[in-house]
JSON list of C-alpha atoms in Angstrom, two decimals:
[
{"chain": "P", "resi": 1, "resn": "MET", "atom": "CA", "xyz": [12.14, -94.02, 13.32]},
{"chain": "P", "resi": 2, "resn": "ARG", "atom": "CA", "xyz": [9.69, -91.97, 15.00]},
{"chain": "P", "resi": 3, "resn": "SER", "atom": "CA", "xyz": [5.92, -92.19, 15.63]},
{"chain": "P", "resi": 4, "resn": "ILE", "atom": "CA", "xyz": [3.52, -89.36, 14.33]},
{"chain": "P", "resi": 5, "resn": "GLY", "atom": "CA", "xyz": [0.00, -89.85, 15.10]},
{"chain": "P", "resi": 6, "resn": "PRO", "atom": "CA", "xyz": [-1.12, -93.43, 14.35]},
{"chain": "P", "resi": 7, "resn": "ALA", "atom": "CA", "xyz": [1.23, -93.91, 11.58]},
{"chain": "P", "resi": 8, "resn": "VAL", "atom": "CA", "xyz": [5.07, -94.77, 11.70]},
{"chain": "P", "resi": 9, "resn": "PHE", "atom": "CA", "xyz": [7.08, -93.12, 8.94]},
{"chain": "P", "resi": 10, "resn": "ASN", "atom": "CA", "xyz": [10.91, -93.52, 8.11]},
{"chain": "P", "resi": 11, "resn": "LEU", "atom": "CA", "xyz": [11.66, -89.87, 8.80]},
{"chain": "P", "resi": 12, "resn": "ARG", "atom": "CA", "xyz": [15.07, -90.01, 7.17]},
{"chain": "P", "resi": 13, "resn": "ASN", "atom": "CA", "xyz": [13.82, -91.05, 3.90]},
{"chain": "P", "resi": 14, "resn": "ARG", "atom": "CA", "xyz": [10.04, -90.32, 3.71]},
{"chain": "P", "resi": 15, "resn": "ARG", "atom": "CA", "xyz": [10.22, -88.42, 0.64]},
{"chain": "P", "resi": 16, "resn": "SER", "atom": "CA", "xyz": [11.61, -91.43, -1.15]},
{"chain": "P", "resi": 17, "resn": "VAL", "atom": "CA", "xyz": [9.14, -93.95, 0.08]},
{"chain": "P", "resi": 18, "resn": "VAL", "atom": "CA", "xyz": [5.75, -91.87, 0.47]},
{"chain": "P", "resi": 19, "resn": "LYS", "atom": "CA", "xyz": [4.41, -91.34, -2.88]},
{"chain": "P", "resi": 20, "resn": "SER", "atom": "CA", "xyz": [1.27, -89.54, -2.06]},
{"chain": "P", "resi": 21, "resn": "PRO", "atom": "CA", "xyz": [0.77, -86.81, 0.72]},
{"chain": "P", "resi": 22, "resn": "VAL", "atom": "CA", "xyz": [0.08, -88.01, 4.05]},
{"chain": "P", "resi": 23, "resn": "VAL", "atom": "CA", "xyz": [-3.36, -86.39, 5.23]},
{"chain": "P", "resi": 24, "resn": "CYS", "atom": "CA", "xyz": [-2.84, -86.46, 9.17]},
{"chain": "P", "resi": 25, "resn": "TYR", "atom": "CA", "xyz": [0.15, -85.26, 11.09]},
{"chain": "P", "resi": 26, "resn": "PHE", "atom": "CA", "xyz": [-1.39, -84.90, 14.48]},
{"chain": "P", "resi": 27, "resn": "ARG", "atom": "CA", "xyz": [-0.36, -86.32, 17.57]},
{"chain": "P", "resi": 28, "resn": "THR", "atom": "CA", "xyz": [-2.27, -86.50, 20.62]},
{"chain": "P", "resi": 29, "resn": "VAL", "atom": "CA", "xyz": [-0.66, -84.51, 23.40]},
{"chain": "P", "resi": 30, "resn": "THR", "atom": "CA", "xyz": [0.23, -86.54, 26.41]},
{"chain": "P", "resi": 31, "resn": "THR", "atom": "CA", "xyz": [-2.17, -86.93, 29.38]},
{"chain": "P", "resi": 32, "resn": "PHE", "atom": "CA", "xyz": [-0.14, -84.48, 31.81]},
{"chain": "P", "resi": 33, "resn": "GLN", "atom": "CA", "xyz": [-1.51, -80.83, 31.61]},
{"chain": "P", "resi": 34, "resn": "ARG", "atom": "CA", "xyz": [2.07, -79.03, 32.56]},
{"chain": "P", "resi": 35, "resn": "ALA", "atom": "CA", "xyz": [5.50, -80.54, 31.96]},
{"chain": "P", "resi": 36, "resn": "ARG", "atom": "CA", "xyz": [6.95, -80.39, 35.18]},
{"chain": "P", "resi": 37, "resn": "SER", "atom": "CA", "xyz": [9.74, -82.86, 35.36]},
{"chain": "P", "resi": 38, "resn": "ALA", "atom": "CA", "xyz": [13.00, -82.92, 32.99]},
{"chain": "P", "resi": 39, "resn": "GLU", "atom": "CA", "xyz": [11.38, -86.01, 31.35]},
{"chain": "P", "resi": 40, "resn": "GLN", "atom": "CA", "xyz": [8.17, -84.21, 30.73]},
{"chain": "P", "resi": 41, "resn": "ARG", "atom": "CA", "xyz": [9.69, -81.05, 29.37]},
{"chain": "P", "resi": 42, "resn": "SER", "atom": "CA", "xyz": [12.00, -83.36, 27.06]},
{"chain": "P", "resi": 43, "resn": "GLU", "atom": "CA", "xyz": [9.10, -85.16, 26.02]},
{"chain": "P", "resi": 44, "resn": "ARG", "atom": "CA", "xyz": [7.26, -81.89, 24.95]},
{"chain": "P", "resi": 45, "resn": "ARG", "atom": "CA", "xyz": [10.21, -80.64, 23.05]},
{"chain": "P", "resi": 46, "resn": "ARG", "atom": "CA", "xyz": [10.41, -84.03, 21.21]},
{"chain": "P", "resi": 47, "resn": "LEU", "atom": "CA", "xyz": [6.79, -83.79, 20.35]},
{"chain": "P", "resi": 48, "resn": "ILE", "atom": "CA", "xyz": [7.35, -80.15, 18.84]},
{"chain": "P", "resi": 49, "resn": "LEU", "atom": "CA", "xyz": [10.21, -81.01, 16.72]},
{"chain": "P", "resi": 50, "resn": "ASP", "atom": "CA", "xyz": [8.56, -84.36, 15.56]},
{"chain": "P", "resi": 51, "resn": "THR", "atom": "CA", "xyz": [5.46, -82.32, 14.50]},
{"chain": "P", "resi": 52, "resn": "ALA", "atom": "CA", "xyz": [7.74, -79.52, 12.80]},
{"chain": "P", "resi": 53, "resn": "GLU", "atom": "CA", "xyz": [9.52, -82.48, 10.81]},
{"chain": "P", "resi": 54, "resn": "ALA", "atom": "CA", "xyz": [6.41, -84.14, 9.84]},
{"chain": "P", "resi": 55, "resn": "MET", "atom": "CA", "xyz": [5.06, -80.76, 8.48]},
{"chain": "P", "resi": 56, "resn": "LEU", "atom": "CA", "xyz": [8.25, -80.23, 6.48]},
{"chain": "P", "resi": 57, "resn": "ASP", "atom": "CA", "xyz": [7.73, -83.25, 4.69]},
{"chain": "P", "resi": 58, "resn": "THR", "atom": "CA", "xyz": [4.78, -81.81, 2.88]},
{"chain": "P", "resi": 59, "resn": "MET", "atom": "CA", "xyz": [5.53, -78.06, 2.78]},
{"chain": "P", "resi": 60, "resn": "PRO", "atom": "CA", "xyz": [8.37, -75.58, 2.53]},
{"chain": "P", "resi": 61, "resn": "VAL", "atom": "CA", "xyz": [10.02, -73.85, 5.30]},
{"chain": "P", "resi": 62, "resn": "ALA", "atom": "CA", "xyz": [8.17, -70.59, 4.41]},
{"chain": "P", "resi": 63, "resn": "ALA", "atom": "CA", "xyz": [4.72, -72.23, 4.70]},
{"chain": "P", "resi": 64, "resn": "ILE", "atom": "CA", "xyz": [5.36, -73.46, 8.22]},
{"chain": "P", "resi": 65, "resn": "THR", "atom": "CA", "xyz": [3.95, -70.78, 10.82]},
{"chain": "P", "resi": 66, "resn": "LEU", "atom": "CA", "xyz": [4.20, -70.90, 14.59]},
{"chain": "P", "resi": 67, "resn": "ASN", "atom": "CA", "xyz": [0.11, -70.89, 14.87]},
{"chain": "P", "resi": 68, "resn": "GLU", "atom": "CA", "xyz": [0.17, -73.91, 12.63]},
{"chain": "P", "resi": 69, "resn": "LEU", "atom": "CA", "xyz": [2.83, -75.93, 14.40]},
{"chain": "P", "resi": 70, "resn": "SER", "atom": "CA", "xyz": [1.00, -74.91, 17.78]},
{"chain": "P", "resi": 71, "resn": "ARG", "atom": "CA", "xyz": [-2.14, -76.34, 16.41]},
{"chain": "P", "resi": 72, "resn": "ARG", "atom": "CA", "xyz": [-0.85, -79.63, 15.24]},
{"chain": "P", "resi": 73, "resn": "VAL", "atom": "CA", "xyz": [1.19, -80.16, 18.40]},
{"chain": "P", "resi": 74, "resn": "GLY", "atom": "CA", "xyz": [-2.02, -79.55, 20.45]},
{"chain": "P", "resi": 75, "resn": "LEU", "atom": "CA", "xyz": [-0.82, -76.65, 22.60]},
{"chain": "P", "resi": 76, "resn": "ALA", "atom": "CA", "xyz": [-1.30, -73.17, 22.95]},
{"chain": "P", "resi": 77, "resn": "LYS", "atom": "CA", "xyz": [1.44, -70.93, 21.11]},
{"chain": "P", "resi": 78, "resn": "SER", "atom": "CA", "xyz": [2.51, -69.81, 24.40]},
{"chain": "P", "resi": 79, "resn": "ASN", "atom": "CA", "xyz": [3.13, -72.89, 25.65]},
{"chain": "P", "resi": 80, "resn": "VAL", "atom": "CA", "xyz": [5.16, -73.90, 22.81]},
{"chain": "P", "resi": 81, "resn": "LEU", "atom": "CA", "xyz": [7.21, -70.61, 23.16]},
{"chain": "P", "resi": 82, "resn": "ARG", "atom": "CA", "xyz": [8.03, -72.19, 26.74]},
{"chain": "P", "resi": 83, "resn": "TYR", "atom": "CA", "xyz": [10.28, -74.87, 24.86]},
{"chain": "P", "resi": 84, "resn": "PHE", "atom": "CA", "xyz": [11.52, -72.78, 21.61]},
{"chain": "P", "resi": 85, "resn": "GLU", "atom": "CA", "xyz": [11.66, -69.07, 21.51]},
{"chain": "P", "resi": 86, "resn": "SER", "atom": "CA", "xyz": [10.48, -69.05, 18.01]},
{"chain": "P", "resi": 87, "resn": "ARG", "atom": "CA", "xyz": [9.71, -70.99, 14.80]},
{"chain": "P", "resi": 88, "resn": "GLU", "atom": "CA", "xyz": [13.05, -70.62, 13.76]},
{"chain": "P", "resi": 89, "resn": "ALA", "atom": "CA", "xyz": [14.71, -71.80, 16.83]},
{"chain": "P", "resi": 90, "resn": "VAL", "atom": "CA", "xyz": [12.80, -75.00, 16.30]},
{"chain": "P", "resi": 91, "resn": "LEU", "atom": "CA", "xyz": [13.93, -75.48, 12.67]},
{"chain": "P", "resi": 92, "resn": "LEU", "atom": "CA", "xyz": [17.42, -74.78, 13.57]},
{"chain": "P", "resi": 93, "resn": "GLU", "atom": "CA", "xyz": [17.44, -77.62, 16.03]},
{"chain": "P", "resi": 94, "resn": "LEU", "atom": "CA", "xyz": [15.94, -79.84, 13.72]},
{"chain": "P", "resi": 95, "resn": "LEU", "atom": "CA", "xyz": [18.67, -78.85, 11.14]},
{"chain": "P", "resi": 96, "resn": "ASP", "atom": "CA", "xyz": [21.09, -80.07, 13.64]},
{"chain": "P", "resi": 97, "resn": "GLU", "atom": "CA", "xyz": [19.56, -83.15, 14.13]},
{"chain": "P", "resi": 98, "resn": "GLN", "atom": "CA", "xyz": [19.27, -83.83, 10.30]},
{"chain": "P", "resi": 99, "resn": "ALA", "atom": "CA", "xyz": [23.06, -82.86, 9.83]},
{"chain": "P", "resi": 100, "resn": "ARG", "atom": "CA", "xyz": [23.80, -85.49, 12.12]},
{"chain": "P", "resi": 101, "resn": "GLU", "atom": "CA", "xyz": [22.26, -88.51, 10.62]},
{"chain": "P", "resi": 102, "resn": "PHE", "atom": "CA", "xyz": [23.42, -87.10, 7.28]},
{"chain": "P", "resi": 103, "resn": "LEU", "atom": "CA", "xyz": [26.89, -87.35, 8.45]},
{"chain": "P", "resi": 104, "resn": "ALA", "atom": "CA", "xyz": [26.44, -90.85, 9.90]},
{"chain": "P", "resi": 105, "resn": "ASP", "atom": "CA", "xyz": [25.17, -91.85, 6.27]},
{"chain": "P", "resi": 106, "resn": "ILE", "atom": "CA", "xyz": [28.50, -90.48, 4.67]},
{"chain": "P", "resi": 107, "resn": "ALA", "atom": "CA", "xyz": [30.50, -92.29, 7.36]},
{"chain": "P", "resi": 108, "resn": "ALA", "atom": "CA", "xyz": [28.85, -95.43, 6.56]},
{"chain": "P", "resi": 109, "resn": "ALA", "atom": "CA", "xyz": [29.14, -95.04, 2.77]},
{"chain": "P", "resi": 110, "resn": "LEU", "atom": "CA", "xyz": [32.96, -94.11, 2.96]},
{"chain": "P", "resi": 111, "resn": "PRO", "atom": "CA", "xyz": [35.83, -96.67, 3.53]},
{"chain": "P", "resi": 112, "resn": "ILE", "atom": "CA", "xyz": [37.56, -96.33, 6.99]},
{"chain": "P", "resi": 113, "resn": "GLU", "atom": "CA", "xyz": [40.74, -96.80, 5.59]},
{"chain": "P", "resi": 114, "resn": "VAL", "atom": "CA", "xyz": [42.38, -95.17, 2.68]},
{"chain": "P", "resi": 115, "resn": "ASP", "atom": "CA", "xyz": [42.92, -97.36, -0.52]},
{"chain": "P", "resi": 116, "resn": "GLY", "atom": "CA", "xyz": [46.71, -96.66, -1.05]},
{"chain": "P", "resi": 117, "resn": "GLU", "atom": "CA", "xyz": [46.28, -98.15, -4.68]},
{"chain": "P", "resi": 118, "resn": "ALA", "atom": "CA", "xyz": [43.66, -95.83, -5.67]},
{"chain": "P", "resi": 119, "resn": "ARG", "atom": "CA", "xyz": [44.66, -92.19, -7.09]},
{"chain": "P", "resi": 120, "resn": "PRO", "atom": "CA", "xyz": [43.39, -89.40, -5.35]},
{"chain": "P", "resi": 121, "resn": "GLN", "atom": "CA", "xyz": [41.19, -88.20, -8.17]},
{"chain": "P", "resi": 122, "resn": "VAL", "atom": "CA", "xyz": [39.52, -91.63, -8.01]},
{"chain": "P", "resi": 123, "resn": "ARG", "atom": "CA", "xyz": [38.90, -91.41, -4.23]},
{"chain": "P", "resi": 124, "resn": "ALA", "atom": "CA", "xyz": [37.72, -87.81, -4.91]},
{"chain": "P", "resi": 125, "resn": "ARG", "atom": "CA", "xyz": [35.13, -89.03, -7.17]},
{"chain": "P", "resi": 126, "resn": "GLU", "atom": "CA", "xyz": [33.97, -91.72, -4.60]},
{"chain": "P", "resi": 127, "resn": "VAL", "atom": "CA", "xyz": [33.62, -89.27, -1.86]},
{"chain": "P", "resi": 128, "resn": "ALA", "atom": "CA", "xyz": [31.63, -86.87, -4.26]},
{"chain": "P", "resi": 129, "resn": "VAL", "atom": "CA", "xyz": [29.20, -89.77, -5.00]},
{"chain": "P", "resi": 130, "resn": "ALA", "atom": "CA", "xyz": [29.11, -90.58, -1.21]},
{"chain": "P", "resi": 131, "resn": "ILE", "atom": "CA", "xyz": [28.01, -86.96, -0.20]},
{"chain": "P", "resi": 132, "resn": "THR", "atom": "CA", "xyz": [25.68, -86.50, -3.05]},
{"chain": "P", "resi": 133, "resn": "GLY", "atom": "CA", "xyz": [24.12, -89.63, -2.12]},
{"chain": "P", "resi": 134, "resn": "ALA", "atom": "CA", "xyz": [23.67, -88.57, 1.48]},
{"chain": "P", "resi": 135, "resn": "PHE", "atom": "CA", "xyz": [22.13, -85.17, 0.49]},
{"chain": "P", "resi": 136, "resn": "ARG", "atom": "CA", "xyz": [19.64, -87.00, -1.70]},
{"chain": "P", "resi": 137, "resn": "ALA", "atom": "CA", "xyz": [18.39, -89.36, 1.18]},
{"chain": "P", "resi": 138, "resn": "HIS", "atom": "CA", "xyz": [18.05, -86.01, 3.31]},
{"chain": "P", "resi": 139, "resn": "PRO", "atom": "CA", "xyz": [15.82, -83.77, 1.31]},
{"chain": "P", "resi": 140, "resn": "MET", "atom": "CA", "xyz": [14.59, -81.96, 4.58]},
{"chain": "P", "resi": 141, "resn": "LEU", "atom": "CA", "xyz": [18.28, -81.20, 5.61]},
{"chain": "P", "resi": 142, "resn": "CYS", "atom": "CA", "xyz": [18.61, -79.49, 1.94]},
{"chain": "P", "resi": 143, "resn": "GLU", "atom": "CA", "xyz": [15.44, -77.69, 2.39]},
{"chain": "P", "resi": 144, "resn": "LEU", "atom": "CA", "xyz": [16.73, -76.42, 5.94]},
{"chain": "P", "resi": 145, "resn": "LEU", "atom": "CA", "xyz": [20.07, -75.70, 4.55]},
{"chain": "P", "resi": 146, "resn": "ALA", "atom": "CA", "xyz": [18.58, -73.37, 1.87]},
{"chain": "P", "resi": 147, "resn": "ALA", "atom": "CA", "xyz": [16.87, -71.15, 4.31]},
{"chain": "P", "resi": 148, "resn": "GLN", "atom": "CA", "xyz": [19.45, -71.38, 7.09]},
{"chain": "P", "resi": 149, "resn": "SER", "atom": "CA", "xyz": [21.32, -67.98, 6.46]},
{"chain": "P", "resi": 150, "resn": "SER", "atom": "CA", "xyz": [18.48, -66.02, 4.92]},
{"chain": "P", "resi": 151, "resn": "VAL", "atom": "CA", "xyz": [15.60, -67.01, 7.29]},
{"chain": "P", "resi": 152, "resn": "LEU", "atom": "CA", "xyz": [16.28, -69.39, 10.22]},
{"chain": "P", "resi": 153, "resn": "GLU", "atom": "CA", "xyz": [19.25, -67.33, 11.58]},
{"chain": "P", "resi": 154, "resn": "HIS", "atom": "CA", "xyz": [16.89, -64.45, 12.04]},
{"chain": "P", "resi": 155, "resn": "ASN", "atom": "CA", "xyz": [14.19, -63.88, 14.75]},
{"chain": "P", "resi": 156, "resn": "VAL", "atom": "CA", "xyz": [16.35, -65.89, 17.15]},
{"chain": "P", "resi": 157, "resn": "SER", "atom": "CA", "xyz": [18.23, -64.73, 20.23]},
{"chain": "P", "resi": 158, "resn": "VAL", "atom": "CA", "xyz": [22.23, -64.46, 20.74]},
{"chain": "P", "resi": 159, "resn": "GLU", "atom": "CA", "xyz": [21.81, -67.52, 22.86]},
{"chain": "P", "resi": 160, "resn": "VAL", "atom": "CA", "xyz": [20.27, -69.43, 20.33]},
{"chain": "P", "resi": 161, "resn": "ALA", "atom": "CA", "xyz": [22.40, -68.24, 17.50]},
{"chain": "P", "resi": 162, "resn": "SER", "atom": "CA", "xyz": [25.48, -69.06, 19.41]},
{"chain": "P", "resi": 163, "resn": "ARG", "atom": "CA", "xyz": [24.34, -72.48, 20.31]},
{"chain": "P", "resi": 164, "resn": "PHE", "atom": "CA", "xyz": [23.51, -73.23, 16.82]},
{"chain": "P", "resi": 165, "resn": "LYS", "atom": "CA", "xyz": [26.63, -72.03, 15.50]},
{"chain": "P", "resi": 166, "resn": "ARG", "atom": "CA", "xyz": [28.64, -74.02, 17.88]},
{"chain": "P", "resi": 167, "resn": "ALA", "atom": "CA", "xyz": [26.96, -77.04, 16.68]},
{"chain": "P", "resi": 168, "resn": "SER", "atom": "CA", "xyz": [27.21, -76.12, 13.16]},
{"chain": "P", "resi": 169, "resn": "LEU", "atom": "CA", "xyz": [31.04, -75.76, 13.47]},
{"chain": "P", "resi": 170, "resn": "ASP", "atom": "CA", "xyz": [30.80, -79.36, 15.22]},
{"chain": "P", "resi": 171, "resn": "ARG", "atom": "CA", "xyz": [29.08, -80.86, 12.12]},
{"chain": "P", "resi": 172, "resn": "VAL", "atom": "CA", "xyz": [31.40, -79.04, 9.60]},
{"chain": "P", "resi": 173, "resn": "GLY", "atom": "CA", "xyz": [34.34, -80.21, 11.43]},
{"chain": "P", "resi": 174, "resn": "GLU", "atom": "CA", "xyz": [32.85, -83.74, 11.21]},
{"chain": "P", "resi": 175, "resn": "LEU", "atom": "CA", "xyz": [32.68, -83.50, 7.36]},
{"chain": "P", "resi": 176, "resn": "ALA", "atom": "CA", "xyz": [36.06, -82.19, 7.48]},
{"chain": "P", "resi": 177, "resn": "THR", "atom": "CA", "xyz": [37.48, -84.99, 9.41]},
{"chain": "P", "resi": 178, "resn": "LEU", "atom": "CA", "xyz": [35.50, -87.47, 6.80]},
{"chain": "P", "resi": 179, "resn": "LEU", "atom": "CA", "xyz": [37.06, -85.64, 3.78]},
{"chain": "P", "resi": 180, "resn": "ASP", "atom": "CA", "xyz": [40.66, -85.60, 5.52]},
{"chain": "P", "resi": 181, "resn": "ARG", "atom": "CA", "xyz": [40.16, -89.43, 5.98]},
{"chain": "P", "resi": 182, "resn": "SER", "atom": "CA", "xyz": [39.56, -90.32, 2.75]},
{"chain": "P", "resi": 183, "resn": "LEU", "atom": "CA", "xyz": [41.65, -87.81, 1.08]},
{"chain": "P", "resi": 184, "resn": "PRO", "atom": "CA", "xyz": [44.53, -87.23, 3.48]},
{"chain": "P", "resi": 185, "resn": "GLU", "atom": "CA", "xyz": [46.57, -85.41, 0.63]},
{"chain": "P", "resi": 186, "resn": "LEU", "atom": "CA", "xyz": [44.29, -82.53, 1.22]},
{"chain": "P", "resi": 187, "resn": "GLY", "atom": "CA", "xyz": [45.38, -81.89, 4.86]},
{"chain": "P", "resi": 188, "resn": "SER", "atom": "CA", "xyz": [43.13, -80.38, 7.41]},
{"chain": "P", "resi": 189, "resn": "ASP", "atom": "CA", "xyz": [42.96, -76.77, 6.35]},
{"chain": "P", "resi": 190, "resn": "ARG", "atom": "CA", "xyz": [42.09, -77.70, 2.83]},
{"chain": "P", "resi": 191, "resn": "ALA", "atom": "CA", "xyz": [39.41, -80.53, 4.15]},
{"chain": "P", "resi": 192, "resn": "ALA", "atom": "CA", "xyz": [37.80, -77.86, 6.16]},
{"chain": "P", "resi": 193, "resn": "GLU", "atom": "CA", "xyz": [37.59, -75.67, 3.27]},
{"chain": "P", "resi": 194, "resn": "GLY", "atom": "CA", "xyz": [35.95, -78.55, 1.13]},
{"chain": "P", "resi": 195, "resn": "ALA", "atom": "CA", "xyz": [33.50, -79.07, 4.15]},
{"chain": "P", "resi": 196, "resn": "TRP", "atom": "CA", "xyz": [32.25, -75.54, 4.10]},
{"chain": "P", "resi": 197, "resn": "LEU", "atom": "CA", "xyz": [32.11, -75.06, 0.35]},
{"chain": "P", "resi": 198, "resn": "THR", "atom": "CA", "xyz": [30.08, -78.49, -0.17]},
{"chain": "P", "resi": 199, "resn": "ILE", "atom": "CA", "xyz": [27.48, -77.46, 2.53]},
{"chain": "P", "resi": 200, "resn": "ILE", "atom": "CA", "xyz": [27.03, -73.97, 0.90]},
{"chain": "P", "resi": 201, "resn": "ALA", "atom": "CA", "xyz": [26.75, -75.40, -2.46]},
{"chain": "P", "resi": 202, "resn": "ALA", "atom": "CA", "xyz": [24.10, -78.03, -1.53]},
{"chain": "P", "resi": 203, "resn": "GLY", "atom": "CA", "xyz": [21.84, -75.17, 0.00]},
{"chain": "P", "resi": 204, "resn": "GLU", "atom": "CA", "xyz": [21.95, -72.88, -2.84]},
{"chain": "P", "resi": 205, "resn": "LEU", "atom": "CA", "xyz": [21.86, -75.58, -5.63]},
{"chain": "P", "resi": 206, "resn": "TRP", "atom": "CA", "xyz": [18.62, -76.95, -3.89]},
{"chain": "P", "resi": 207, "resn": "THR", "atom": "CA", "xyz": [17.16, -73.51, -4.18]},
{"chain": "P", "resi": 208, "resn": "TYR", "atom": "CA", "xyz": [18.16, -73.03, -7.71]},
{"chain": "P", "resi": 209, "resn": "SER", "atom": "CA", "xyz": [16.97, -76.26, -8.85]},
{"chain": "P", "resi": 210, "resn": "ARG", "atom": "CA", "xyz": [13.55, -75.64, -7.36]},
{"chain": "P", "resi": 211, "resn": "PRO", "atom": "CA", "xyz": [12.35, -72.73, -9.80]},
{"chain": "P", "resi": 212, "resn": "ALA", "atom": "CA", "xyz": [9.18, -70.93, -9.11]},
{"chain": "P", "resi": 213, "resn": "ASP", "atom": "CA", "xyz": [5.94, -72.24, -10.91]},
{"chain": "P", "resi": 214, "resn": "ALA", "atom": "CA", "xyz": [6.20, -69.28, -13.69]},
{"chain": "P", "resi": 215, "resn": "VAL", "atom": "CA", "xyz": [9.90, -70.25, -14.59]},
{"chain": "P", "resi": 216, "resn": "ILE", "atom": "CA", "xyz": [8.82, -73.91, -14.78]},
{"chain": "P", "resi": 217, "resn": "ALA", "atom": "CA", "xyz": [5.97, -72.98, -17.01]},
{"chain": "P", "resi": 218, "resn": "ALA", "atom": "CA", "xyz": [8.45, -70.74, -19.15]},
{"chain": "P", "resi": 219, "resn": "ILE", "atom": "CA", "xyz": [10.96, -73.55, -19.56]},
{"chain": "P", "resi": 220, "resn": "GLU", "atom": "CA", "xyz": [8.30, -75.93, -20.73]},
{"chain": "P", "resi": 221, "resn": "ALA", "atom": "CA", "xyz": [6.73, -73.62, -23.15]},
{"chain": "P", "resi": 222, "resn": "ASP", "atom": "CA", "xyz": [10.31, -72.81, -24.66]},
{"chain": "P", "resi": 223, "resn": "PRO", "atom": "CA", "xyz": [12.58, -75.72, -24.76]},
{"chain": "P", "resi": 224, "resn": "ALA", "atom": "CA", "xyz": [15.73, -73.33, -25.53]},
{"chain": "P", "resi": 225, "resn": "LEU", "atom": "CA", "xyz": [15.39, -72.37, -21.83]},
{"chain": "P", "resi": 226, "resn": "ALA", "atom": "CA", "xyz": [15.89, -76.09, -20.65]},
{"chain": "P", "resi": 227, "resn": "PRO", "atom": "CA", "xyz": [19.40, -75.41, -19.66]},
{"chain": "P", "resi": 228, "resn": "ALA", "atom": "CA", "xyz": [18.11, -72.94, -16.84]},
{"chain": "P", "resi": 229, "resn": "ARG", "atom": "CA", "xyz": [16.54, -76.02, -15.17]},
{"chain": "P", "resi": 230, "resn": "ILE", "atom": "CA", "xyz": [19.29, -77.27, -13.01]},
{"chain": "P", "resi": 231, "resn": "PRO", "atom": "CA", "xyz": [19.16, -81.12, -11.84]},
{"chain": "P", "resi": 232, "resn": "PHE", "atom": "CA", "xyz": [20.19, -81.18, -8.18]},
{"chain": "P", "resi": 233, "resn": "ALA", "atom": "CA", "xyz": [22.07, -84.26, -7.74]},
{"chain": "P", "resi": 234, "resn": "ALA", "atom": "CA", "xyz": [23.89, -84.39, -10.96]},
{"chain": "P", "resi": 235, "resn": "THR", "atom": "CA", "xyz": [24.93, -80.86, -10.55]},
{"chain": "P", "resi": 236, "resn": "LEU", "atom": "CA", "xyz": [25.83, -81.10, -6.85]},
{"chain": "P", "resi": 237, "resn": "GLU", "atom": "CA", "xyz": [28.11, -84.31, -7.50]},
{"chain": "P", "resi": 238, "resn": "ARG", "atom": "CA", "xyz": [29.78, -82.43, -10.50]},
{"chain": "P", "resi": 239, "resn": "SER", "atom": "CA", "xyz": [30.27, -79.62, -8.24]},
{"chain": "P", "resi": 240, "resn": "ILE", "atom": "CA", "xyz": [31.80, -81.54, -5.33]},
{"chain": "P", "resi": 241, "resn": "THR", "atom": "CA", "xyz": [34.25, -83.44, -7.68]},
{"chain": "P", "resi": 242, "resn": "VAL", "atom": "CA", "xyz": [35.56, -80.11, -9.27]},
{"chain": "P", "resi": 243, "resn": "LEU", "atom": "CA", "xyz": [36.12, -78.60, -5.71]},
{"chain": "P", "resi": 244, "resn": "LEU", "atom": "CA", "xyz": [37.83, -81.53, -4.61]},
{"chain": "P", "resi": 245, "resn": "PHE", "atom": "CA", "xyz": [40.12, -81.74, -7.75]},
{"chain": "P", "resi": 246, "resn": "GLY", "atom": "CA", "xyz": [40.82, -78.06, -7.25]},
{"chain": "P", "resi": 247, "resn": "LEU", "atom": "CA", "xyz": [41.78, -78.37, -3.72]},
{"chain": "P", "resi": 248, "resn": "LEU", "atom": "CA", "xyz": [44.11, -81.50, -4.43]},
{"chain": "P", "resi": 249, "resn": "SER", "atom": "CA", "xyz": [45.93, -79.85, -7.05]},
{"chain": "P", "resi": 250, "resn": "GLU", "atom": "CA", "xyz": [47.27, -77.60, -4.64]},
{"chain": "P", "resi": 251, "resn": "THR", "atom": "CA", "xyz": [48.98, -80.32, -3.14]},
{"chain": "P", "resi": 252, "resn": "VAL", "atom": "CA", "xyz": [49.35, -83.18, -5.20]},
{"chain": "P", "resi": 253, "resn": "GLU", "atom": "CA", "xyz": [50.12, -83.33, -9.29]},
{"chain": "P", "resi": 254, "resn": "LEU", "atom": "CA", "xyz": [47.22, -84.73, -10.90]},
{"chain": "P", "resi": 255, "resn": "PRO", "atom": "CA", "xyz": [47.26, -86.10, -14.21]}
]
């Protein structure tokens, strides 16, 4: 839990506990004028990331600009660019932080040892429930994943892209390890495939489950259009379950 301005928020679960918009996200800049030491530079980077995270709590990725981020941080835009080369670079690093917390939640929700008495399909459903619950607890991660390939991976240097992709591969590998731990019948290759497809599904379903205002109005005006409104959590849990069943069917016989 980190501090933004005078208030302290649970940044992992704010959307579930804050029921009304938070007005102030400003934070006073530290007293030093120029970050000279490694510690001061780290503090400035942390301030920028915390401010971007607070902004994402009340607005979508598309609404976050470098100008507004700089204003809320209390630094000139040129100074913010000393620490992150672009808005996208800030959000990519924030995505990786959110992914780490997400994976910790899944690891805590799943049993450490496989229940040998439970059939693979039963364990697959448990895994789907755990992963879906972790995504629900991290809506900011879902928002960032939805924008990753189409927005966040643009306007960054090769160096930043490479660093993020290495980190992304590490996170996918961690999710694959958790899948392999709970469903050893999959094997490492299918567990990795399941991890990739799960992350892609979450990002796409997040976008699809949040239609434009005009689409929402059309659905509300015409009940026949109701099937076009996709519930995120239920659809994601179903998708992960079907995915895992499909992968398991390649290695074990399912009733």
